[in-house]
JSON list of C-alpha atoms in Angstrom, two decimals:
[
{"chain": "A", "resi": 1, "resn": "MET", "atom": "CA", "xyz": [93.20, 74.25, 118.11]},
{"chain": "A", "resi": 2, "resn": "LYS", "atom": "CA", "xyz": [94.70, 71.92, 115.81]},
{"chain": "A", "resi": 3, "resn": "ARG", "atom": "CA", "xyz": [95.61, 74.63, 113.34]},
{"chain": "A", "resi": 4, "resn": "ASN", "atom": "CA", "xyz": [96.97, 76.83, 116.23]},
{"chain": "A", "resi": 5, "resn": "LEU", "atom": "CA", "xyz": [99.31, 73.95, 117.00]},
{"chain": "A", "resi": 6, "resn": "LEU", "atom": "CA", "xyz": [100.01, 72.86, 113.53]},
{"chain": "A", "resi": 7, "resn": "THR", "atom": "CA", "xyz": [101.36, 76.32, 112.34]},
{"chain": "A", "resi": 8, "resn": "PRO", "atom": "CA", "xyz": [104.18, 76.73, 115.06]},
{"chain": "A", "resi": 9, "resn": "VAL", "atom": "CA", "xyz": [105.33, 72.80, 114.52]},
{"chain": "A", "resi": 10, "resn": "LEU", "atom": "CA", "xyz": [105.48, 73.70, 110.65]},
{"chain": "A", "resi": 11, "resn": "THR", "atom": "CA", "xyz": [106.97, 76.76, 111.05]},
{"chain": "A", "resi": 12, "resn": "VAL", "atom": "CA", "xyz": [109.98, 75.04, 113.26]},
{"chain": "A", "resi": 13, "resn": "PHE", "atom": "CA", "xyz": [110.38, 72.12, 110.71]},
{"chain": "A", "resi": 14, "resn": "LEU", "atom": "CA", "xyz": [110.76, 74.72, 107.86]},
{"chain": "A", "resi": 15, "resn": "LEU", "atom": "CA", "xyz": [113.23, 76.94, 109.69]},
{"chain": "A", "resi": 16, "resn": "GLY", "atom": "CA", "xyz": [115.16, 74.14, 110.96]},
{"chain": "A", "resi": 17, "resn": "GLY", "atom": "CA", "xyz": [115.33, 72.59, 107.18]},
{"chain": "A", "resi": 18, "resn": "CYS", "atom": "CA", "xyz": [116.46, 75.81, 105.88]},
{"chain": "A", "resi": 19, "resn": "LEU", "atom": "CA", "xyz": [118.93, 76.48, 108.71]},
{"chain": "A", "resi": 20, "resn": "LEU", "atom": "CA", "xyz": [120.58, 73.03, 108.16]},
{"chain": "A", "resi": 21, "resn": "GLY", "atom": "CA", "xyz": [120.24, 72.89, 104.15]},
{"chain": "A", "resi": 22, "resn": "CYS", "atom": "CA", "xyz": [121.19, 76.50, 103.62]},
{"chain": "A", "resi": 23, "resn": "SER", "atom": "CA", "xyz": [124.09, 77.05, 105.87]},
{"chain": "A", "resi": 24, "resn": "ASN", "atom": "CA", "xyz": [126.68, 75.99, 103.39]},
{"chain": "A", "resi": 25, "resn": "PRO", "atom": "CA", "xyz": [125.48, 76.71, 99.97]},
{"chain": "A", "resi": 26, "resn": "SER", "atom": "CA", "xyz": [128.11, 74.55, 98.29]},
{"chain": "A", "resi": 27, "resn": "LYS", "atom": "CA", "xyz": [126.78, 71.24, 100.49]},
{"chain": "A", "resi": 28, "resn": "GLY", "atom": "CA", "xyz": [124.11, 69.68, 98.65]},
{"chain": "A", "resi": 29, "resn": "ALA", "atom": "CA", "xyz": [124.78, 71.60, 95.44]},
{"chain": "A", "resi": 30, "resn": "THR", "atom": "CA", "xyz": [124.90, 69.17, 92.48]},
{"chain": "A", "resi": 31, "resn": "ASN", "atom": "CA", "xyz": [127.15, 69.22, 89.79]},
{"chain": "A", "resi": 32, "resn": "SER", "atom": "CA", "xyz": [126.85, 67.29, 86.85]},
{"chain": "A", "resi": 33, "resn": "ILE", "atom": "CA", "xyz": [130.56, 67.38, 85.63]},
{"chain": "A", "resi": 34, "resn": "GLU", "atom": "CA", "xyz": [132.81, 64.89, 87.06]},
{"chain": "A", "resi": 35, "resn": "LEU", "atom": "CA", "xyz": [136.52, 64.25, 86.67]},
{"chain": "A", "resi": 36, "resn": "PRO", "atom": "CA", "xyz": [137.57, 61.14, 84.88]},
{"chain": "A", "resi": 37, "resn": "ASP", "atom": "CA", "xyz": [138.08, 57.97, 87.48]},
{"chain": "A", "resi": 38, "resn": "ALA", "atom": "CA", "xyz": [141.71, 57.97, 86.52]},
{"chain": "A", "resi": 39, "resn": "PHE", "atom": "CA", "xyz": [142.08, 61.00, 88.80]},
{"chain": "A", "resi": 40, "resn": "LYS", "atom": "CA", "xyz": [141.11, 58.76, 92.00]},
{"chain": "A", "resi": 41, "resn": "ASN", "atom": "CA", "xyz": [143.96, 58.74, 94.33]},
{"chain": "A", "resi": 42, "resn": "THR", "atom": "CA", "xyz": [146.40, 60.90, 92.29]},
{"chain": "A", "resi": 43, "resn": "ASN", "atom": "CA", "xyz": [148.24, 63.73, 93.15]},
{"chain": "A", "resi": 44, "resn": "PHE", "atom": "CA", "xyz": [150.15, 66.60, 91.44]},
{"chain": "A", "resi": 45, "resn": "ALA", "atom": "CA", "xyz": [152.83, 68.98, 92.80]},
{"chain": "A", "resi": 46, "resn": "TYR", "atom": "CA", "xyz": [155.13, 71.97, 92.00]},
{"chain": "A", "resi": 47, "resn": "ALA", "atom": "CA", "xyz": [157.87, 72.62, 94.13]},
{"chain": "A", "resi": 48, "resn": "GLY", "atom": "CA", "xyz": [161.63, 73.48, 93.73]},
{"chain": "A", "resi": 49, "resn": "TYR", "atom": "CA", "xyz": [163.81, 76.69, 94.26]},
{"chain": "A", "resi": 50, "resn": "ASP", "atom": "CA", "xyz": [160.14, 78.60, 94.35]},
{"chain": "A", "resi": 51, "resn": "PRO", "atom": "CA", "xyz": [157.47, 78.04, 96.74]},
{"chain": "A", "resi": 52, "resn": "GLY", "atom": "CA", "xyz": [155.00, 75.44, 95.67]},
{"chain": "A", "resi": 53, "resn": "VAL", "atom": "CA", "xyz": [151.52, 73.83, 95.47]},
{"chain": "A", "resi": 54, "resn": "ALA", "atom": "CA", "xyz": [150.00, 70.40, 95.79]},
{"chain": "A", "resi": 55, "resn": "LEU", "atom": "CA", "xyz": [146.63, 69.16, 94.50]},
{"chain": "A", "resi": 56, "resn": "LEU", "atom": "CA", "xyz": [145.71, 65.64, 96.13]},
{"chain": "A", "resi": 57, "resn": "PHE", "atom": "CA", "xyz": [142.64, 63.68, 95.26]},
{"chain": "A", "resi": 58, "resn": "ASP", "atom": "CA", "xyz": [141.14, 60.86, 97.33]},
{"chain": "A", "resi": 59, "resn": "GLU", "atom": "CA", "xyz": [139.51, 57.60, 96.07]},
{"chain": "A", "resi": 60, "resn": "ASN", "atom": "CA", "xyz": [136.48, 59.72, 95.82]},
{"chain": "A", "resi": 61, "resn": "LYS", "atom": "CA", "xyz": [138.09, 62.30, 93.62]},
{"chain": "A", "resi": 62, "resn": "THR", "atom": "CA", "xyz": [137.73, 64.79, 96.45]},
{"chain": "A", "resi": 63, "resn": "PRO", "atom": "CA", "xyz": [140.47, 67.43, 96.19]},
{"chain": "A", "resi": 64, "resn": "GLU", "atom": "CA", "xyz": [143.05, 68.84, 98.71]},
{"chain": "A", "resi": 65, "resn": "ILE", "atom": "CA", "xyz": [145.03, 71.49, 98.32]},
{"chain": "A", "resi": 66, "resn": "ASP", "atom": "CA", "xyz": [148.41, 72.19, 99.93]},
{"chain": "A", "resi": 67, "resn": "ASN", "atom": "CA", "xyz": [150.72, 75.06, 100.07]},
{"chain": "A", "resi": 68, "resn": "VAL", "atom": "CA", "xyz": [154.47, 74.04, 99.96]},
{"chain": "A", "resi": 69, "resn": "SER", "atom": "CA", "xyz": [156.81, 76.21, 101.64]},
{"chain": "A", "resi": 70, "resn": "THR", "atom": "CA", "xyz": [160.34, 77.11, 100.40]},
{"chain": "A", "resi": 71, "resn": "HIS", "atom": "CA", "xyz": [161.70, 74.45, 102.86]},
{"chain": "A", "resi": 72, "resn": "VAL", "atom": "CA", "xyz": [159.25, 71.99, 100.90]},
{"chain": "A", "resi": 73, "resn": "ASP", "atom": "CA", "xyz": [156.88, 71.51, 103.76]},
{"chain": "A", "resi": 74, "resn": "PHE", "atom": "CA", "xyz": [153.52, 70.70, 102.96]},
{"chain": "A", "resi": 75, "resn": "TYR", "atom": "CA", "xyz": [150.47, 72.55, 104.61]},
{"chain": "A", "resi": 76, "resn": "LYS", "atom": "CA", "xyz": [146.89, 71.93, 103.87]},
{"chain": "A", "resi": 77, "resn": "VAL", "atom": "CA", "xyz": [145.08, 75.01, 102.78]},
{"chain": "A", "resi": 78, "resn": "GLU", "atom": "CA", "xyz": [141.76, 76.34, 103.73]},
{"chain": "A", "resi": 79, "resn": "CYS", "atom": "CA", "xyz": [139.52, 77.18, 100.56]},
{"chain": "A", "resi": 80, "resn": "ASP", "atom": "CA", "xyz": [136.45, 77.83, 99.38]},
{"chain": "A", "resi": 81, "resn": "ILE", "atom": "CA", "xyz": [136.12, 75.21, 96.21]},
{"chain": "A", "resi": 82, "resn": "LYS", "atom": "CA", "xyz": [133.84, 76.19, 93.65]},
{"chain": "A", "resi": 83, "resn": "PRO", "atom": "CA", "xyz": [132.01, 73.39, 91.25]},
{"chain": "A", "resi": 84, "resn": "LEU", "atom": "CA", "xyz": [133.97, 71.79, 88.67]},
{"chain": "A", "resi": 85, "resn": "ALA", "atom": "CA", "xyz": [133.74, 73.47, 85.15]},
{"chain": "A", "resi": 86, "resn": "GLN", "atom": "CA", "xyz": [134.56, 71.90, 81.93]},
{"chain": "A", "resi": 87, "resn": "LYS", "atom": "CA", "xyz": [135.67, 73.19, 78.34]},
{"chain": "A", "resi": 88, "resn": "GLY", "atom": "CA", "xyz": [136.29, 70.34, 75.77]},
{"chain": "A", "resi": 89, "resn": "ASN", "atom": "CA", "xyz": [138.94, 67.94, 77.40]},
{"chain": "A", "resi": 90, "resn": "MET", "atom": "CA", "xyz": [139.75, 70.38, 80.17]},
{"chain": "A", "resi": 91, "resn": "TYR", "atom": "CA", "xyz": [138.52, 70.55, 83.56]},
{"chain": "A", "resi": 92, "resn": "PHE", "atom": "CA", "xyz": [138.67, 73.70, 85.89]},
{"chain": "A", "resi": 93, "resn": "LEU", "atom": "CA", "xyz": [138.71, 73.87, 89.69]},
{"chain": "A", "resi": 94, "resn": "TYR", "atom": "CA", "xyz": [138.02, 77.32, 90.81]},
{"chain": "A", "resi": 95, "resn": "PHE", "atom": "CA", "xyz": [138.94, 77.95, 94.58]},
{"chain": "A", "resi": 96, "resn": "LYS", "atom": "CA", "xyz": [139.53, 80.80, 96.86]},
{"chain": "A", "resi": 97, "resn": "VAL", "atom": "CA", "xyz": [142.00, 80.77, 99.58]},
{"chain": "A", "resi": 98, "resn": "THR", "atom": "CA", "xyz": [140.67, 81.46, 102.88]},
{"chain": "A", "resi": 99, "resn": "ASP", "atom": "CA", "xyz": [143.41, 80.71, 105.41]},
{"chain": "A", "resi": 100, "resn": "GLN", "atom": "CA", "xyz": [146.58, 79.15, 105.55]},
{"chain": "A", "resi": 101, "resn": "ILE", "atom": "CA", "xyz": [149.28, 78.99, 108.32]},
{"chain": "A", "resi": 102, "resn": "ILE", "atom": "CA", "xyz": [152.39, 79.78, 106.16]},
{"chain": "A", "resi": 103, "resn": "ASP", "atom": "CA", "xyz": [153.07, 83.03, 103.72]},
{"chain": "A", "resi": 104, "resn": "ASP", "atom": "CA", "xyz": [155.87, 81.80, 101.59]},
{"chain": "A", "resi": 105, "resn": "GLY", "atom": "CA", "xyz": [154.10, 79.25, 99.52]},
{"chain": "A", "resi": 106, "resn": "TYR", "atom": "CA", "xyz": [152.59, 80.01, 96.12]},
{"chain": "A", "resi": 107, "resn": "LEU", "atom": "CA", "xyz": [148.95, 80.37, 97.15]},
{"chain": "A", "resi": 108, "resn": "LYS", "atom": "CA", "xyz": [148.13, 83.54, 99.11]},
{"chain": "A", "resi": 109, "resn": "ASN", "atom": "CA", "xyz": [145.17, 84.37, 101.26]},
{"chain": "A", "resi": 110, "resn": "ASN", "atom": "CA", "xyz": [141.88, 85.86, 99.77]},
{"chain": "A", "resi": 111, "resn": "THR", "atom": "CA", "xyz": [142.94, 85.08, 96.26]},
{"chain": "A", "resi": 112, "resn": "GLU", "atom": "CA", "xyz": [141.09, 83.28, 93.69]},
{"chain": "A", "resi": 113, "resn": "TYR", "atom": "CA", "xyz": [142.89, 80.66, 91.56]},
{"chain": "A", "resi": 114, "resn": "LYS", "atom": "CA", "xyz": [141.96, 77.62, 89.08]},
{"chain": "A", "resi": 115, "resn": "PHE", "atom": "CA", "xyz": [143.62, 74.24, 88.47]},
{"chain": "A", "resi": 116, "resn": "TRP", "atom": "CA", "xyz": [143.82, 73.20, 84.88]},
{"chain": "A", "resi": 117, "resn": "LEU", "atom": "CA", "xyz": [143.30, 69.38, 84.52]},
{"chain": "A", "resi": 118, "resn": "SER", "atom": "CA", "xyz": [142.92, 66.94, 81.59]},
{"chain": "A", "resi": 119, "resn": "TYR", "atom": "CA", "xyz": [143.41, 63.28, 81.18]},
{"chain": "A", "resi": 120, "resn": "GLU", "atom": "CA", "xyz": [143.80, 61.90, 77.65]},
{"chain": "A", "resi": 121, "resn": "ASN", "atom": "CA", "xyz": [145.30, 58.61, 76.41]},
{"chain": "A", "resi": 122, "resn": "SER", "atom": "CA", "xyz": [146.55, 57.85, 79.67]},
{"chain": "A", "resi": 123, "resn": "THR", "atom": "CA", "xyz": [148.47, 61.47, 79.87]},
{"chain": "A", "resi": 124, "resn": "TYR", "atom": "CA", "xyz": [147.50, 63.86, 82.65]},
{"chain": "A", "resi": 125, "resn": "PHE", "atom": "CA", "xyz": [148.00, 67.54, 82.75]},
{"chain": "A", "resi": 126, "resn": "CYS", "atom": "CA", "xyz": [147.59, 69.74, 85.79]},
{"chain": "A", "resi": 127, "resn": "GLY", "atom": "CA", "xyz": [148.41, 73.67, 85.85]},
{"chain": "A", "resi": 128, "resn": "LEU", "atom": "CA", "xyz": [147.65, 76.44, 88.15]},
{"chain": "A", "resi": 129, "resn": "SER", "atom": "CA", "xyz": [146.91, 80.06, 87.47]},
{"chain": "A", "resi": 130, "resn": "LEU", "atom": "CA", "xyz": [145.14, 83.07, 88.98]},
{"chain": "A", "resi": 131, "resn": "ASN", "atom": "CA", "xyz": [141.51, 82.92, 88.39]},
{"chain": "A", "resi": 132, "resn": "ASP", "atom": "CA", "xyz": [141.67, 85.28, 85.57]},
{"chain": "A", "resi": 133, "resn": "GLU", "atom": "CA", "xyz": [139.72, 84.44, 82.40]},
{"chain": "A", "resi": 134, "resn": "SER", "atom": "CA", "xyz": [142.10, 86.24, 79.95]},
{"chain": "A", "resi": 135, "resn": "LEU", "atom": "CA", "xyz": [144.60, 83.66, 80.63]},
{"chain": "A", "resi": 136, "resn": "THR", "atom": "CA", "xyz": [144.73, 81.12, 77.78]},
{"chain": "A", "resi": 137, "resn": "GLU", "atom": "CA", "xyz": [147.21, 78.79, 79.80]},
{"chain": "A", "resi": 138, "resn": "PRO", "atom": "CA", "xyz": [148.32, 78.14, 83.51]},
{"chain": "A", "resi": 139, "resn": "THR", "atom": "CA", "xyz": [151.03, 79.89, 84.83]},
{"chain": "A", "resi": 140, "resn": "ILE", "atom": "CA", "xyz": [152.70, 76.81, 86.32]},
{"chain": "A", "resi": 141, "resn": "THR", "atom": "CA", "xyz": [152.32, 73.05, 85.52]},
{"chain": "A", "resi": 142, "resn": "LEU", "atom": "CA", "xyz": [152.31, 70.65, 88.41]},
{"chain": "A", "resi": 143, "resn": "MET", "atom": "CA", "xyz": [153.89, 67.15, 87.94]},
{"chain": "A", "resi": 144, "resn": "GLU", "atom": "CA", "xyz": [151.64, 64.04, 88.48]},
{"chain": "A", "resi": 145, "resn": "GLY", "atom": "CA", "xyz": [152.72, 61.41, 91.18]},
{"chain": "A", "resi": 146, "resn": "THR", "atom": "CA", "xyz": [155.37, 63.19, 92.64]},
{"chain": "A", "resi": 147, "resn": "LEU", "atom": "CA", "xyz": [154.07, 62.75, 96.64]}
]
């Protein structure tokens, strides 16, 4: 009798745990690579005559990516952000744009990109390109502290 009752209860707990923990693969995923603390509350932007893009970090170094229209209006971009990668002193923030409300910005729906980030001797660098491993440098450079 105890065994017949215990099996459905355990099944519910196991399935419930999997549904909660497995619904978002990036949630709970650990990444040992971390941006330097200098990136806390920083922002980078590229805007001008061409459509632009902005990358903002909060006090936890959580990124927010915005598309900048040709009218220099900022719109948050819905995206799937991948775990941070590092090669030497360069950090790569890979992401895929999944939804946005404008279509005249730099970023396009269903396209994969990567930010190139570094901080060395109080000097920042932030660039952006398509997620193309054949590229040896970003296609645009974003300026720090412009927002």
